[in-house]
Every structure is written in C-alpha cells, then in structure tokens.
Short mmCIF file of C-alpha atoms in Angstrom, two decimals:
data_model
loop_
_atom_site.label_atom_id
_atom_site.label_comp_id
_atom_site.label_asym_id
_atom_site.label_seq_id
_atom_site.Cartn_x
_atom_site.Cartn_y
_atom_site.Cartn_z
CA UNK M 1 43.93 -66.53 51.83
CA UNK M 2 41.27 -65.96 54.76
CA UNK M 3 41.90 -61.84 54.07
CA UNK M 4 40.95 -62.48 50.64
CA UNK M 5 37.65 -64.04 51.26
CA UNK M 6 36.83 -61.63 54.03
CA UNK M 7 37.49 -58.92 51.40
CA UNK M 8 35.21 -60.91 48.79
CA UNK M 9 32.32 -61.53 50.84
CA UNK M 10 32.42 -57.57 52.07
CA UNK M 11 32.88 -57.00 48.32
CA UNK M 12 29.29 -59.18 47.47
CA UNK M 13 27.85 -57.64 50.11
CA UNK M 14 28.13 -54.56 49.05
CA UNK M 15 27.39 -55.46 45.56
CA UNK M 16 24.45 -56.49 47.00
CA UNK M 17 23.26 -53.39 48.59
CA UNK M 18 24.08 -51.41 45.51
CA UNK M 19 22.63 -53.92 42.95
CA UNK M 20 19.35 -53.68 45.35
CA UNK M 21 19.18 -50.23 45.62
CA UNK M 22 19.68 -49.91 41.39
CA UNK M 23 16.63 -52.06 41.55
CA UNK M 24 14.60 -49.88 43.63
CA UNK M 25 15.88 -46.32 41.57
CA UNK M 26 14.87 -48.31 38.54
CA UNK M 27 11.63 -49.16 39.72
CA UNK M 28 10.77 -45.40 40.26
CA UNK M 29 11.66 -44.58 37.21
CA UNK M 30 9.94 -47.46 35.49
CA UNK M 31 7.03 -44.74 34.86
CA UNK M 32 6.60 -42.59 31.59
CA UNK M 33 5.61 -39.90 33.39
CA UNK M 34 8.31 -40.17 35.83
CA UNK M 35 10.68 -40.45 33.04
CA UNK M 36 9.12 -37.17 31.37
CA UNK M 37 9.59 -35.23 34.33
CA UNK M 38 13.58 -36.30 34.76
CA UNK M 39 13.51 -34.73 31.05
CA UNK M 40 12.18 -31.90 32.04
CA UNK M 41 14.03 -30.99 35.58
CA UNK M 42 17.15 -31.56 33.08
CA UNK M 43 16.56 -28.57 31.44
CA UNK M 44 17.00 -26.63 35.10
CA UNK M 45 14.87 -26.64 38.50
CA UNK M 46 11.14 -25.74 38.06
CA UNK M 47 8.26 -25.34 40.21
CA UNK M 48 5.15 -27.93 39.91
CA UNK M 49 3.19 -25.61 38.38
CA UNK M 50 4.71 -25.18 35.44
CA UNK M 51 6.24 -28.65 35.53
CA UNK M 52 2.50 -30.06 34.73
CA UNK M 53 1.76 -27.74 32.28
CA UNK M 54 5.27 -27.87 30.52
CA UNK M 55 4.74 -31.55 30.54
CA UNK M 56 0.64 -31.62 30.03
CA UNK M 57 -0.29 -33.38 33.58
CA UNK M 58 -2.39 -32.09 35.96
CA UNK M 59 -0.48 -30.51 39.07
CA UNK M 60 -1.54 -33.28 41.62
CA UNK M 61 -0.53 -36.30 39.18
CA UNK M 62 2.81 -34.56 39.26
CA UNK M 63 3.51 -33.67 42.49
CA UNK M 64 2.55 -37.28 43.40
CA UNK M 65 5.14 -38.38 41.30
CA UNK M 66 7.86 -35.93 42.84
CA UNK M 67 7.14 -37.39 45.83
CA UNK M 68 7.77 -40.39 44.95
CA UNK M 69 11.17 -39.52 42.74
CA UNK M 70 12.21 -37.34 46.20
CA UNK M 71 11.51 -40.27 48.13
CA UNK M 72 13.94 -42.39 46.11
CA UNK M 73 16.78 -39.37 46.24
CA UNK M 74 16.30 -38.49 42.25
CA UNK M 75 15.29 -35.26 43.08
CA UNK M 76 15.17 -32.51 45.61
CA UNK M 77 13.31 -29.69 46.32
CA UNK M 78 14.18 -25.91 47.61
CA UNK M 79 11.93 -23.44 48.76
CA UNK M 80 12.12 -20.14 47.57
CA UNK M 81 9.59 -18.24 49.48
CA UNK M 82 6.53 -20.07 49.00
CA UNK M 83 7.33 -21.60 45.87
CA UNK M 84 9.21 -24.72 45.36
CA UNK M 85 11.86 -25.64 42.82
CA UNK M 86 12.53 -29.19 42.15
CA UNK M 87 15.61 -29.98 40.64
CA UNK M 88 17.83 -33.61 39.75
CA UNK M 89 19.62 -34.71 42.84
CA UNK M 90 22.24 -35.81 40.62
CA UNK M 91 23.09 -34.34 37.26
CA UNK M 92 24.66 -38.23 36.03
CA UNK M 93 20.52 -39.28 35.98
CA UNK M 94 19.92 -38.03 33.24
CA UNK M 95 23.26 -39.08 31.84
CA UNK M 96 22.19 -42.86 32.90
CA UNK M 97 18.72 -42.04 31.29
CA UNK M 98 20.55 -41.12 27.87
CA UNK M 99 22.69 -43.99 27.93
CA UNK M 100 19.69 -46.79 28.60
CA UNK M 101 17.48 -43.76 25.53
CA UNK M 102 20.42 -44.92 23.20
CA UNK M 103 20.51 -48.63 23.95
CA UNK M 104 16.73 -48.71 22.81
CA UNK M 105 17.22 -46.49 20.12
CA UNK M 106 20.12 -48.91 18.66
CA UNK M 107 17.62 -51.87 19.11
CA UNK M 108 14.92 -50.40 17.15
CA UNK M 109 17.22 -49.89 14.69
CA UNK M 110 18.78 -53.22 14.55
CA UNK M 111 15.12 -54.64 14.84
CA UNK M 112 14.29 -52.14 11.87
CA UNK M 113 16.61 -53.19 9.49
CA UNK M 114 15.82 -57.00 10.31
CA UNK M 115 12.31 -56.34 9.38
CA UNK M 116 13.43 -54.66 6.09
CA UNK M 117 16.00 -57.10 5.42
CA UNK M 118 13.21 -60.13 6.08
CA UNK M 119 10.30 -58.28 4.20
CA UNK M 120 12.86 -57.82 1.12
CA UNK M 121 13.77 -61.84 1.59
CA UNK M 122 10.06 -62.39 1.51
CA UNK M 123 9.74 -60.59 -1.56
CA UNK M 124 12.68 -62.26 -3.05
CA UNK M 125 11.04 -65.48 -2.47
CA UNK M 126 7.91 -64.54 -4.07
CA UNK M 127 9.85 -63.13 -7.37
CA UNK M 128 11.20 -66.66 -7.42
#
C-alpha cells in the first residue's frame, strides 16, 4: 500500500512537470504568427528569408519569433554555410496543431448550425 502511493505521488509529479511544460509550449504558440510559421516549416525547413516573405512578415518580426519557438524546443535550426534552415523539432507539432485546427473547425460548425437552426426558429415565430 505505501509502494502504491510512492508510485502515485511520482506519477503527479510528473504529471505535473509535463502538464507545466504543455502550458509553456502552448503559450508560445498562442501567437498567429507563430502559428503561421509552424504551417509553413511543415511544408520542409526554410531559411528566414523566404520564411517572411512566404508568410508576408518582415524578416526581423520573424526571426524574433524563431527565437522564441527555438527557445521553447518547437524548432531548430542548421546552418548550411551561411544560411540557416529552420525546421519543426518534432514532426507530431503540427499533428497536435491539426488536431486542436479540427476541434475549432467542428465548433464553428456546431455554433453555425445553432445560429441557423435559431434564426429559422425566429422566423417560425414571426410566421406565427
């Protein structure tokens, strides 16, 4: 019985730590642009040059925000010469970015077809 709250209290620990550090990747990525430029690097590595214009920022705003994704381990950079590619640290980002796209998607939906199914009550009322 004492093993198995040992094991439990490692187990919330680590939750913990996890659940934490979800809240800090989701932070960083709590930015448009941010989000844009996961997009993007999904498509393959690319240098900040032609990040900004693929995406329409100006090369500073972006390579502020790859800093800040590298910082946070969402994506990496390698030199080639003297340019640098950045690429997705982890191919499942985008995956998890996909997922949360289709969760909205499904709400605006649902939210959708409330508001047509309360704007044709409304107009049922008003025939009455």
């Amino acid at each position: 019985m004492a093993l198995m709250r040992i094991c439990a209290y490692i187990d919330d620990r680590a939750m913990d730590e996890i659940t934490t550090l979800q809240a800090e990747v989701l932070r960083t990525l709590a930015s448009p642009r941010r989000l844009e430029i996961i997009h993007r690097l999904a498509e393959g590595p690319c240098e900040v040059g032609r990040l900004a214009e693929d995406i329409g920022a100006s090369q500073p705003n972006v390579s502020q925000h790859l800093a800040v994704l590298r910082a946070a381990g969402i994506v990496e950079a390698e030199r080639d010469g003297r340019e640098v590619r950045y690429r997705l640290a982890d191919a499942d980002v985008i995956v998890a970015c996909n997922v949360m796209r289709g969760v909205l998607q499904r709400r605006l939906t649902r939210l959708g077809l409330l508001s047509l199914h309360d704007q044709a009550a409304v107009e049922l009322v008003e025939i009455q």
